[in-house]
Coordinates of C-alpha atoms in Angstrom, one line a residue:
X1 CA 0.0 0.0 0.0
X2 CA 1.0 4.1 -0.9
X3 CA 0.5 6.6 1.0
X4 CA -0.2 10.2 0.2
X5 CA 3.7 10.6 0.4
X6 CA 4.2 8.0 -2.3
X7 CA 5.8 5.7 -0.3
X8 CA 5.4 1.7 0.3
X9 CA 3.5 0.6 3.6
X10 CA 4.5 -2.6 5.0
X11 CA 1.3 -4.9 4.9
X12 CA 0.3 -6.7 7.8
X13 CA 1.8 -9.7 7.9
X14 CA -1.0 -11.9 7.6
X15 CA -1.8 -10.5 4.5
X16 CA 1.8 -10.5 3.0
X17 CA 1.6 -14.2 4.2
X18 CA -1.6 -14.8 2.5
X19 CA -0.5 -13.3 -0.6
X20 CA 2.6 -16.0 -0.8
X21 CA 0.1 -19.0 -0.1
X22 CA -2.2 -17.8 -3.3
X23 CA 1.3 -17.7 -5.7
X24 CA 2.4 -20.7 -4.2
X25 CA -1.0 -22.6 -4.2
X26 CA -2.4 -21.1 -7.8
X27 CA 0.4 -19.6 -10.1
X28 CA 1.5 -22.7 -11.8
X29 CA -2.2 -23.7 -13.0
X30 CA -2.7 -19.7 -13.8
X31 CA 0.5 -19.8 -16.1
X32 CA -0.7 -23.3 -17.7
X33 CA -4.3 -21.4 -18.1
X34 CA -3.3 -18.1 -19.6
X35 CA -0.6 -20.2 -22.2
X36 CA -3.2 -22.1 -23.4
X37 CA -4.8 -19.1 -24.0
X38 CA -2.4 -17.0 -25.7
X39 CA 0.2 -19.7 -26.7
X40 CA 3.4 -17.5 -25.6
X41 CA 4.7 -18.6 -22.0
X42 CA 6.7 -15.1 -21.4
X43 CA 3.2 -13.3 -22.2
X44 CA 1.2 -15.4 -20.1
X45 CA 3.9 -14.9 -16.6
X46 CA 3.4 -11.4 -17.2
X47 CA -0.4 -11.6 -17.4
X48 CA -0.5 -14.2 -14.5
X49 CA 2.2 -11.7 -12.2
X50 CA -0.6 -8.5 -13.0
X51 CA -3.6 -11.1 -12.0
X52 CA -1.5 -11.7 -8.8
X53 CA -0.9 -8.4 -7.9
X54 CA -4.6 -7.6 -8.5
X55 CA -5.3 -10.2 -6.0
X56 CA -3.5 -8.1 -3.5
X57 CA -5.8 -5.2 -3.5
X58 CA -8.8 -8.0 -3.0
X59 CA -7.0 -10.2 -0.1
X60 CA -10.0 -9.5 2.0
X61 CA -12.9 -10.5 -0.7
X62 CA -10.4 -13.4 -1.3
X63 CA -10.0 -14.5 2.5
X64 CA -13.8 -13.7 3.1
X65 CA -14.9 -17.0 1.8
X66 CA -17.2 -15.4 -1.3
X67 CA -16.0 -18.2 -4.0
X68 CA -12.7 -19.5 -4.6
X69 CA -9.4 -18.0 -4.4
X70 CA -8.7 -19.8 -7.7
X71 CA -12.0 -19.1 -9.7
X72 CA -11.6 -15.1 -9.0
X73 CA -7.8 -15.5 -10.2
X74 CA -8.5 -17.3 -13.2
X75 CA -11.6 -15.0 -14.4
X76 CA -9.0 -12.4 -13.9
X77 CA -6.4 -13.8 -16.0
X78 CA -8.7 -14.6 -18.6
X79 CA -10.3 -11.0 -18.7
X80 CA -6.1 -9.6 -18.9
X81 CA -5.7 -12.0 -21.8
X82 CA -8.8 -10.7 -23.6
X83 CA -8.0 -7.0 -22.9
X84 CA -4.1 -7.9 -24.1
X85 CA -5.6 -9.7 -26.9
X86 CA -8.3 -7.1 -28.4
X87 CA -5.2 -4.2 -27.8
X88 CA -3.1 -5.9 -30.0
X89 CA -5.8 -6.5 -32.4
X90 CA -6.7 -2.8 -32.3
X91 CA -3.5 -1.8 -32.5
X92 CA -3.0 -3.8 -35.0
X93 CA -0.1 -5.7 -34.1
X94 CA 1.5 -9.2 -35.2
X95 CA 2.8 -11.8 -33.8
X96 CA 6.5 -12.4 -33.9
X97 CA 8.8 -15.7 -33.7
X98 CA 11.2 -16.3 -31.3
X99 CA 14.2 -14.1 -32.5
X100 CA 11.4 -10.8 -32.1
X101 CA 11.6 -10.2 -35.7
X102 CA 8.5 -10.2 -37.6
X103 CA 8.8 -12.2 -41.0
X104 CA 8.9 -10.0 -44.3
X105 CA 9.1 -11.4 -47.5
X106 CA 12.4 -11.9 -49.4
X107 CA 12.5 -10.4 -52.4
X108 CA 16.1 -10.0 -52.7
X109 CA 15.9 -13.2 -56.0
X110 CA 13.2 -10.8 -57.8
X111 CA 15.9 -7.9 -57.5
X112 CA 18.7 -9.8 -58.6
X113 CA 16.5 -11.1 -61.8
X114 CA 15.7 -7.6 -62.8
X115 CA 19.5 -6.6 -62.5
X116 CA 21.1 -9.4 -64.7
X117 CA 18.2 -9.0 -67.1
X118 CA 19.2 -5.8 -67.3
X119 CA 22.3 -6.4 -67.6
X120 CA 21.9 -8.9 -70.2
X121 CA 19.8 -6.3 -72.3
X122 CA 22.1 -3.6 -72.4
X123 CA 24.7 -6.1 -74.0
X124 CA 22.7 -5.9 -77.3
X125 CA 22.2 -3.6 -80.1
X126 CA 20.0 -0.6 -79.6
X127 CA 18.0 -2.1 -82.3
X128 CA 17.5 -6.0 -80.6
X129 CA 16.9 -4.5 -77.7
X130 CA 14.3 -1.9 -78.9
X131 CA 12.6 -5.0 -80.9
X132 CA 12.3 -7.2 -77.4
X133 CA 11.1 -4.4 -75.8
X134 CA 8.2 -3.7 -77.8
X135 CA 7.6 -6.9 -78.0
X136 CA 8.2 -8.6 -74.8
X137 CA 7.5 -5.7 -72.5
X138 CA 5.2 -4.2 -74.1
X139 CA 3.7 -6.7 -75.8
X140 CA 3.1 -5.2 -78.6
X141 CA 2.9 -7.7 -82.2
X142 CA 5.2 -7.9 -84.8
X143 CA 3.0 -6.3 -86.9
X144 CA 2.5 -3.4 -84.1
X145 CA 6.5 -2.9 -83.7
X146 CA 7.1 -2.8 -87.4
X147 CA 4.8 0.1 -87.2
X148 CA 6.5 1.8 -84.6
X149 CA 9.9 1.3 -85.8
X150 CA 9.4 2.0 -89.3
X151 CA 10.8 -1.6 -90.8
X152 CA 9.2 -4.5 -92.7
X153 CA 7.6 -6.9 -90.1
X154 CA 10.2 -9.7 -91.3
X155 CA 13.1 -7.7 -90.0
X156 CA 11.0 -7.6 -86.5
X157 CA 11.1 -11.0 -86.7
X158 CA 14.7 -11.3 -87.2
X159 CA 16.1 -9.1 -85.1
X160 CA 14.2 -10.7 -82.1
X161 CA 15.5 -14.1 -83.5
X162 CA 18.8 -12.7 -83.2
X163 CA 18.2 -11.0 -80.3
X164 CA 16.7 -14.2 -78.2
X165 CA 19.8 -16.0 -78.9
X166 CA 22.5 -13.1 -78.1
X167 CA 20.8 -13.2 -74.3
X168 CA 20.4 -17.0 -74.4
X169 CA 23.8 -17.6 -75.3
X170 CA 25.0 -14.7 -72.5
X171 CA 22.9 -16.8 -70.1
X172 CA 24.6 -19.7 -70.7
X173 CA 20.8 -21.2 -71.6
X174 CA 20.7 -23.2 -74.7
X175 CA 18.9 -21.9 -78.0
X176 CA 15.5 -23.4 -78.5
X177 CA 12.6 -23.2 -81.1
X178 CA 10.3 -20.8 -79.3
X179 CA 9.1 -18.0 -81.9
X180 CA 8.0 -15.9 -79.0
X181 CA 5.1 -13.8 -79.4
X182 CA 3.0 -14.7 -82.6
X183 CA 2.7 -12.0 -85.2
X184 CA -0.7 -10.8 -85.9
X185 CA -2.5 -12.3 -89.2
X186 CA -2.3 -10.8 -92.1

């Protein structure tokens, strides 16, 4: 207990005494209750030592013989893990592992693609490169980048031939017989 002055009042010892029978008695079987609850031991000692130190501002309800001991401390536990729980939930906080660190993504292999593609397509002509651009990126047709560029659909098509195996051969990927994208009809 405080007083006005802020400082700590010795309780009586019967009280202080009654106090270490309850954690002796109940705090096991309140940590076992609020873990199931919450499924994070550390969480649930905390909730259990604020449950406990509730109980000493009731010790004379407690003592009076209105219920159990044990009932009032587990209804109390259970309404600190609801309140803990819905806080977290309006706050809008996640659960961590272990180490504290909450799990992001990894997209350090998407990064690294777009690099060495890039890479890759700077090692070609302006003009094989323009070609796969249009018509990989943008995905426009043969007949569309012919167009664009001002040349005869066939030279599309050959420049991206020649394109595709500059990069494959770069990539250490072996040629194959894919056209890429088909060429509008005629």
């Amino acid at each position: 207990m405080k007083t006005t002055a802020g400082r700590e009042v010795p309780q009586p010892p019967r009280r202080q005494q009654y106090l270490h029978t309850l954690v002796a008695q109940h705090r096991s079987a309140l940590v076992s209750y609020a873990e199931r609850l919450l499924t994070d031991r550390h969480l649930a000692e905390d909730i259990v030592q604020e449950a406990l130190v509730r109980a000493r501002f009731h010790t004379d309800k407690l003592r009076s013989g209105e219920g159990s001991a044990r009932g009032w401390l587990l209804k109390v536990t259970r309404n600190l893990v609801i309140d803990h729980t819905r806080s977290a939930q309006a706050r809008r906080e996640t659960t961590v592992d272990d180490t504290g660190e909450v799990a992001q993504p990894d997209h350090a292999e998407a990064v690294l693609t777009r690099v060495e593609a890039g890479a890759l397509l700077r090692g070609l002509t302006p003009e094989h490169r323009e070609v796969l651009v249009h018509t990989y990126l943008y995905g426009y047709t043969v007949r569309e980048t012919a167009q664009l560029l001002g040349v005869p659909a066939g030279t599309v098509k050959s420049r991206r031939h020649y394109a595709l195996n500059a990069l494959r051969r770069r990539a250490g990927v072996p040629p194959s017989g894919d056209p890429g994208p088909k060429a509008a009809p005629a």
